[in-house]
Coordinates of C-alpha atoms in Angstrom, one line a residue:
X1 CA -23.0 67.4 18.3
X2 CA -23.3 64.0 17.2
X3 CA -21.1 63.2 14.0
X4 CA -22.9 61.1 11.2
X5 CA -20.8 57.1 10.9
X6 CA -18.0 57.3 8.4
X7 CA -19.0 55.4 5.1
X8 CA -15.9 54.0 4.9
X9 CA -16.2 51.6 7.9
X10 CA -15.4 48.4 6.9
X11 CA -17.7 45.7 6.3
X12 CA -17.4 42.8 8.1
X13 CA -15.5 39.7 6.0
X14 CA -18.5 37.1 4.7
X15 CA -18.5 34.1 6.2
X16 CA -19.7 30.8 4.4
X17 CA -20.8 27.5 5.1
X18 CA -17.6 26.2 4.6
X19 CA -16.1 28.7 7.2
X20 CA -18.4 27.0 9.4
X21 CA -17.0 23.6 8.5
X22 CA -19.5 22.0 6.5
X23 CA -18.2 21.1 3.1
X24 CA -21.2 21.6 0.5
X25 CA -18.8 20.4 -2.1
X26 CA -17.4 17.3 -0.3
X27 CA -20.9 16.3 0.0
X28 CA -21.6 16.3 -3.4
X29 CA -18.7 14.3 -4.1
X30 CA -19.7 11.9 -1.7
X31 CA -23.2 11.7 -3.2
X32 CA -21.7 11.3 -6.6
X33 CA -19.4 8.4 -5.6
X34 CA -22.3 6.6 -3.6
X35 CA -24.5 6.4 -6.8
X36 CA -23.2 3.6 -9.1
X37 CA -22.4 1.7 -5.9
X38 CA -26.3 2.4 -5.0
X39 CA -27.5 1.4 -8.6
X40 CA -25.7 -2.3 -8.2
X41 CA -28.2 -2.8 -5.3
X42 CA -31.6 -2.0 -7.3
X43 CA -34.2 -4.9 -7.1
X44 CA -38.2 -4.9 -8.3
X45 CA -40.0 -2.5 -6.7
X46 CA -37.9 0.4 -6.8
X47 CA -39.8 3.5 -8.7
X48 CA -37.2 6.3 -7.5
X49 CA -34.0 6.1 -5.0
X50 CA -30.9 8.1 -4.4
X51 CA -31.4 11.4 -5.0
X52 CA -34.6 12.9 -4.1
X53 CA -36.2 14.1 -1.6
X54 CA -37.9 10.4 -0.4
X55 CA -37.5 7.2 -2.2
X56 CA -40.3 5.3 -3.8
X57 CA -40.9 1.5 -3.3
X58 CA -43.5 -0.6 -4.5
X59 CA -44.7 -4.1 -2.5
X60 CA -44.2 -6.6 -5.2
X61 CA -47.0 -7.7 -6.8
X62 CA -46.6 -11.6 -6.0
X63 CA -47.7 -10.7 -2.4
X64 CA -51.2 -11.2 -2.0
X65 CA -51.9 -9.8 2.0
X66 CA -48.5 -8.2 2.3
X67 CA -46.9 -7.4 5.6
X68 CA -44.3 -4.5 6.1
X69 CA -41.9 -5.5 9.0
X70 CA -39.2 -2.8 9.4
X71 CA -35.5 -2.8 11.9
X72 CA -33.3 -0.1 12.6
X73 CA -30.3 -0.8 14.4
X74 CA -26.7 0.8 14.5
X75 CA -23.1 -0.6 14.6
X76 CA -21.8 0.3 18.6
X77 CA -18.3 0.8 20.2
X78 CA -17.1 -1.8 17.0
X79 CA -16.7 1.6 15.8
X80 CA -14.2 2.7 17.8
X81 CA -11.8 0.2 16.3
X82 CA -12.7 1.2 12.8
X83 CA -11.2 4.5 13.4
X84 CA -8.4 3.2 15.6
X85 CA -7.2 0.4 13.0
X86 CA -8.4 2.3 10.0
X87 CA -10.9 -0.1 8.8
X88 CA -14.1 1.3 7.2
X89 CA -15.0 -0.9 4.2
X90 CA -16.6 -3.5 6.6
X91 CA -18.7 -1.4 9.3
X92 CA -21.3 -0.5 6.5
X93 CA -22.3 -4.9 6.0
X94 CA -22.5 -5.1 9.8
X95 CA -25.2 -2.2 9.6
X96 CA -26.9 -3.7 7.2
X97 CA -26.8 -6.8 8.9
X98 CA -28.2 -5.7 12.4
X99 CA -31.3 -4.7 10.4
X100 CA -31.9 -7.3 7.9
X101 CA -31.5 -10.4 9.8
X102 CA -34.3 -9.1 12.5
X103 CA -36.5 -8.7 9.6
X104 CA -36.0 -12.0 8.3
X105 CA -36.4 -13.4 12.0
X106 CA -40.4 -12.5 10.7
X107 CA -40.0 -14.8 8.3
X108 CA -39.5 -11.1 5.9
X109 CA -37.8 -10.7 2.6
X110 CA -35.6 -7.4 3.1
X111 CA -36.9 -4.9 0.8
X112 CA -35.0 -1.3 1.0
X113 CA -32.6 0.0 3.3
X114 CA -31.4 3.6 4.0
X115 CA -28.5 4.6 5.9
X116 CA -27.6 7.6 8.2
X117 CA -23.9 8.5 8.0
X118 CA -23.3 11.6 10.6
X119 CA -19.5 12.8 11.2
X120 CA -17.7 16.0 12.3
X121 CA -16.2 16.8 9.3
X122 CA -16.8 14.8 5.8
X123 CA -13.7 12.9 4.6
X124 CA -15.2 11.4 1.3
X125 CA -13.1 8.3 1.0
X126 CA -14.0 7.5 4.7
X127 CA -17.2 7.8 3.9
X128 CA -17.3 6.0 0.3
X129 CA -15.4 3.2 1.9
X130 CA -18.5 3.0 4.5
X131 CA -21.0 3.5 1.9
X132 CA -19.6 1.1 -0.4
X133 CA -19.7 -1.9 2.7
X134 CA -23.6 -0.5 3.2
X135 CA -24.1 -1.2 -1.0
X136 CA -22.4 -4.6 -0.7
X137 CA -24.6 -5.7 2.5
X138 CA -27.7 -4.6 0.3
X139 CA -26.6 -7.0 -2.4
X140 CA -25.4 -9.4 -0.8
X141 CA -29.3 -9.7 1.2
X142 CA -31.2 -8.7 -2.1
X143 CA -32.4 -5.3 -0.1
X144 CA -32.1 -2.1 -2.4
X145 CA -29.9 0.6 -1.0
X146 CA -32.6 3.3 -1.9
X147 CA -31.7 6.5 0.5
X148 CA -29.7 7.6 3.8
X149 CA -28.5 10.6 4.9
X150 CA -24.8 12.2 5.5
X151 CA -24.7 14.5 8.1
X152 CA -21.7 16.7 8.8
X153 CA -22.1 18.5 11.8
X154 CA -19.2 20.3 13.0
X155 CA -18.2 20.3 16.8
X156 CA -20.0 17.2 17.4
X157 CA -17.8 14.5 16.5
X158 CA -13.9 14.7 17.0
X159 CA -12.1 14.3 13.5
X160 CA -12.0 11.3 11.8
X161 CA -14.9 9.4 13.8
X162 CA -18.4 9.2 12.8
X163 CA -21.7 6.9 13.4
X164 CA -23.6 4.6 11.9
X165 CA -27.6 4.2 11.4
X166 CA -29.8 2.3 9.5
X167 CA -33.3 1.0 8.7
X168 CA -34.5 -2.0 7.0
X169 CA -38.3 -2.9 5.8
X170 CA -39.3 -5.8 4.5
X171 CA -42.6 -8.1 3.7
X172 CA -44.2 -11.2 4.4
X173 CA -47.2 -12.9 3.7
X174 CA -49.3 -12.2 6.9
X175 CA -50.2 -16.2 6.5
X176 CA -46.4 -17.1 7.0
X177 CA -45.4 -14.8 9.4
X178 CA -42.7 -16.3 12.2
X179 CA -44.4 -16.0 15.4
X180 CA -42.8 -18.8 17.2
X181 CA -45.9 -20.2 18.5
X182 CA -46.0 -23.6 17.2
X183 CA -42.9 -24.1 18.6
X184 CA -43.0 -27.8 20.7
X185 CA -40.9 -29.7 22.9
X186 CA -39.3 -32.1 21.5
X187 CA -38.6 -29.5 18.5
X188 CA -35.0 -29.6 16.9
X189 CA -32.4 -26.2 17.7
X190 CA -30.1 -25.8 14.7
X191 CA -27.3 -23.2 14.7
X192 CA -25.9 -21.5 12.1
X193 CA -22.1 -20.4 12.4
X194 CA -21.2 -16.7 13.1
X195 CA -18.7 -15.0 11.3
X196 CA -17.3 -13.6 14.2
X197 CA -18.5 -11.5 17.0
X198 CA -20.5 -9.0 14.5
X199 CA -21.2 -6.1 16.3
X200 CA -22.5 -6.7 19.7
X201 CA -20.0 -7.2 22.6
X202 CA -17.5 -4.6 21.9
X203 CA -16.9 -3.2 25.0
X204 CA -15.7 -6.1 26.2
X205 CA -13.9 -6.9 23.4
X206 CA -12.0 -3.2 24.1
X207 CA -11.1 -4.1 27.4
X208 CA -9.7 -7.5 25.9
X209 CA -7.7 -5.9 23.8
X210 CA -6.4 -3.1 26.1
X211 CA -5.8 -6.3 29.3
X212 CA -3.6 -8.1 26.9
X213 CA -1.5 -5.1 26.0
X214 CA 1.2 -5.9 23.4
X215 CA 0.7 -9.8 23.9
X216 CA -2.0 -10.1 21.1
X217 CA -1.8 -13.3 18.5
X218 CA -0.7 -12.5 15.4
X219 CA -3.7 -14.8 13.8
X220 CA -7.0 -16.3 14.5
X221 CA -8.9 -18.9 13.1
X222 CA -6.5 -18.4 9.4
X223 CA -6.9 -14.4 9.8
X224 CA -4.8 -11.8 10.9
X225 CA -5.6 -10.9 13.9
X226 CA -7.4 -7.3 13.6
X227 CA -9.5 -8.9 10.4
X228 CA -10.8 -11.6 12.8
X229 CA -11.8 -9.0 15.2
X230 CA -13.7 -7.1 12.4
X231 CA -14.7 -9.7 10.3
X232 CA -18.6 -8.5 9.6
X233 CA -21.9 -9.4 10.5
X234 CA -23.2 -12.8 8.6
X235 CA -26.0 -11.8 5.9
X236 CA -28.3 -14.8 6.7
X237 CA -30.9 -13.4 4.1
X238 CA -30.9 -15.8 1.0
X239 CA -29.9 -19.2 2.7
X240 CA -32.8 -18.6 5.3
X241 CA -35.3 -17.7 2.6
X242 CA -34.6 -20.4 0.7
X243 CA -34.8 -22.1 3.8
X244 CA -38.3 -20.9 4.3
X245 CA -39.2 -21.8 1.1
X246 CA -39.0 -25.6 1.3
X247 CA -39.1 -26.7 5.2
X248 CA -41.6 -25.9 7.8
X249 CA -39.4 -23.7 9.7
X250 CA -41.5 -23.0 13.1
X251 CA -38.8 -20.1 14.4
X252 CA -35.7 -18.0 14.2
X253 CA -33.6 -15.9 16.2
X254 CA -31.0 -13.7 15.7
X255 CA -28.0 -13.7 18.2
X256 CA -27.2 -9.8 18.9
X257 CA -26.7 -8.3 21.6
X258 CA -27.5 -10.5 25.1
X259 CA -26.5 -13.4 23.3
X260 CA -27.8 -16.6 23.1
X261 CA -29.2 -16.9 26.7
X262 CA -31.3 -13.5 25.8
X263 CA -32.3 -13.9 22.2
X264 CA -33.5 -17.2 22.1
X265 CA -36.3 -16.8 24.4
X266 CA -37.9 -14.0 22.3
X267 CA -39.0 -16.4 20.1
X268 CA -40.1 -19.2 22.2
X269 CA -43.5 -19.7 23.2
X270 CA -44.5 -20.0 27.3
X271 CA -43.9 -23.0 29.1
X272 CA -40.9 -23.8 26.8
X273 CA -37.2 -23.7 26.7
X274 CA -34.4 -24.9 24.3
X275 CA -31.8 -26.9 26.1
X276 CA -28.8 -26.3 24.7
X277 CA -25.8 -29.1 24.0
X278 CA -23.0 -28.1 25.6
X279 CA -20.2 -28.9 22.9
X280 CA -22.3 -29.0 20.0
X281 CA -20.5 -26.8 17.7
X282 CA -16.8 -25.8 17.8
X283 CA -15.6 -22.6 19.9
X284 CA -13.0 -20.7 17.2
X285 CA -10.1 -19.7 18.5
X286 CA -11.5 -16.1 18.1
X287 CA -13.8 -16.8 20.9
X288 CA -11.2 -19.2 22.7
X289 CA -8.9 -16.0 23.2
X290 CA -11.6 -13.7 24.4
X291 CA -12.9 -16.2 27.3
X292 CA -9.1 -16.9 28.4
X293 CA -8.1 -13.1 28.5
X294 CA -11.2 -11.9 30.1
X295 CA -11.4 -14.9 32.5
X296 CA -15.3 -15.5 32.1
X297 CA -17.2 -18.7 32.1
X298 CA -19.6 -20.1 29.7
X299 CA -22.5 -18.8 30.7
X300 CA -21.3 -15.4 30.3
X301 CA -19.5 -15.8 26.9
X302 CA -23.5 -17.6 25.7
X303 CA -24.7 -14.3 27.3
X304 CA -22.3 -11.4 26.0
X305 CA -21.6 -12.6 22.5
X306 CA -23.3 -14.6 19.8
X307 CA -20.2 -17.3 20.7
X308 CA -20.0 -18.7 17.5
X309 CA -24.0 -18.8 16.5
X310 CA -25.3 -16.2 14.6
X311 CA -28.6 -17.4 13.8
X312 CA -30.8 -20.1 15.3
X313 CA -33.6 -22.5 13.3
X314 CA -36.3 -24.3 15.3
X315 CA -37.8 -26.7 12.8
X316 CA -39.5 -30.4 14.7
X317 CA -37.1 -32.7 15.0
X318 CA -38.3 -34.8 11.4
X319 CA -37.8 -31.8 9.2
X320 CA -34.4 -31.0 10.9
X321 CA -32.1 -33.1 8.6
X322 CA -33.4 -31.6 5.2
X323 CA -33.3 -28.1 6.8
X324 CA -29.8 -28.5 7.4
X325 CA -29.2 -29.9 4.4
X326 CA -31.0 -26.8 2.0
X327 CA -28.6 -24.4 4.1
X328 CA -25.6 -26.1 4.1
X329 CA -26.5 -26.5 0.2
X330 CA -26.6 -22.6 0.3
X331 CA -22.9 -21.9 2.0
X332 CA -24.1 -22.0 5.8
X333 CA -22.0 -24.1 8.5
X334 CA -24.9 -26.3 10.5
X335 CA -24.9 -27.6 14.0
X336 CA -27.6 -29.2 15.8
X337 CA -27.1 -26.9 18.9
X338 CA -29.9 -28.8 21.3
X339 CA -33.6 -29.3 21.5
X340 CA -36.7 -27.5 23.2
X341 CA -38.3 -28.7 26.1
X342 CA -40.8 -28.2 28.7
X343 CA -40.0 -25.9 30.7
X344 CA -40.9 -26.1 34.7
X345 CA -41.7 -23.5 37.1
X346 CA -38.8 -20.7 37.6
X347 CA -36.3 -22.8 35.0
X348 CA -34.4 -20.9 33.2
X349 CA -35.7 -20.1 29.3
X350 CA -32.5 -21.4 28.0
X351 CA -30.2 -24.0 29.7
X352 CA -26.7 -24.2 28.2

């Protein structure tokens, strides 16, 4: 004979979201701290940001055949020393960075960014301190912070890491976009000073770090040491544009990741190189340490790292003196870095 199941079983205990480890809370907090830092970044164009479901953005009126030229990039194993050296109010300017200076490598005014912010579990200043880097990026390129995502996904990250993503769109006049193709021998290459190593060549940085052990220098180049590590991307944005504005720039590059031996050819038409003047702008003694302690050679420090250029301008040789001049005006550090030239069969695109 079966017997009919008690009623007083017990029912089994509820289990929420936050027993699962997602925080609904902290993320509301989060959003609520992100939103003034959001509203300091708001430029023409935006009709509805942070907050809804998709962000609205309007082209600018003042463009009459505008182009939409969009970047997405993320911040690497730099990372890894952010949680290490807990140091998050600087990662968010290098995303923004990575992006924007692609863009403007079209010749494109940055228009709106959005961020992706994914962790294990949600520690809110973390995250604020990230967000609020992001926001200053934004302002600091004129680019309205106008939506991202925070993810918190538990089991997927160990605690107190997360990563970084982030997407940039701009415009440009399709008349003036930077194709590189007028580029000529005999043009002038300009470099614009790094700030640092921004955020390509971290591994190796890493290993650097971990050869020299204990014996690290208290300072570089006037910083302490870990800030002259982390010191963040260079927003190029506004002295470029203004740049733009008032000289026949013919190119740009952007020195990320494969250096300057890699980058610059991107932007070179064929049958061209840039010969590059060994000696032509300083090595900091950032970049000094790095070459000594991991015992590489030139070639590989111009291929690894941005070594000291973050941005190259290829303007012919008679505009390159008043091209200089309007960016130095504007706060950048100018070298003429070396000059494009034919290039013969099975050269090498750029000889340094």
């Amino acid at each position: 004979m079966r017997h009919p199941m008690s009623s007083s079983t017990p029912s089994p205990t509820p289990l929420s979201y936050k027993d699962a480890g997602v925080d609904i809370d902290a993320g509301d907090a989060l959003v609520e701290r992100i939103k003034p830092l959001a509203k300091k970044t708001m430029r023409e164009g935006v009709l509805a940001g942070i907050g809804g479901f998709g962000a609205l953005f309007e082209v600018p009126k003042r463009y009459r055949e505008p182009v939409l030229v969009s970047g997405t990039d993320g911040v690497g194993t730099k990372l890894r020393l952010a949680f290490e050296w807990n140091m998050h109010d600087t990662v968010g300017i290098d995303l923004v960075g990575m992006s924007v200076n692609d863009v403007l490598v079209q010749g494109a005014e940055p228009l709106f960014f959005l961020d992706y912010f994914a962790c294990g579990k949600l520690d809110v200043d973390t995250a604020a301190a990230v967000v609020g880097g992001i926001a200053r990026g934004c302002e600091l390129s004129g680019c309205a912070l106008i939506g991202g995502e925070t993810a918190e996904m538990p089991g997927m990250y160990p605690d107190g890491e997360y990563d970084l993503a982030g997407f940039a769109v701009g415009a440009v006049e399709k008349s003036k976009i930077l194709t590189g193709q007028d580029v000529r021998p005999g043009d002038a290459v300009l470099g614009l000073a790094s700030n640092g190593v921004h955020s390509n060549g971290f591994s190796l940085v890493r290993k650097v770090i971990e050869r020299a052990g204990s014996d690290l220098p208290e300072t570089l180049d006037g910083q302490p040491f870990r800030q002259a590590v982390m010191a963040p991307t260079r927003l190029y944005v506004k002295p470029v544009l203004q740049a733009l504005a008032q000289h026949p720039v013919k190119a740009l590059a952007h020195i990320t990741g494969g250096g300057l031996l890699e980058n610059i050819p991107r932007v070179l038409p064929e049958g061209t190189a840039a010969h590059l003047e060994k000696g032509s702008w300083p090595q900091t003694e950032l970049f000094a340490w790095l070459q000594r302690v991991a015992g590489i050679d030139d070639a590989e420090m111009n291929r690894t790292f941005n070594n000291g250029i973050g941005m190259v301008v290829v303007v012919a040789a008679e505009h390159a003196d008043a091209t200089a001049e309007t960016l130095r005006a504007a706060g950048e550090q100018v070298h003429r870095i070396g000059a494009i030239a034919a290039r013969g069969e099975g050269a090498a695109v750029v000889v340094a």
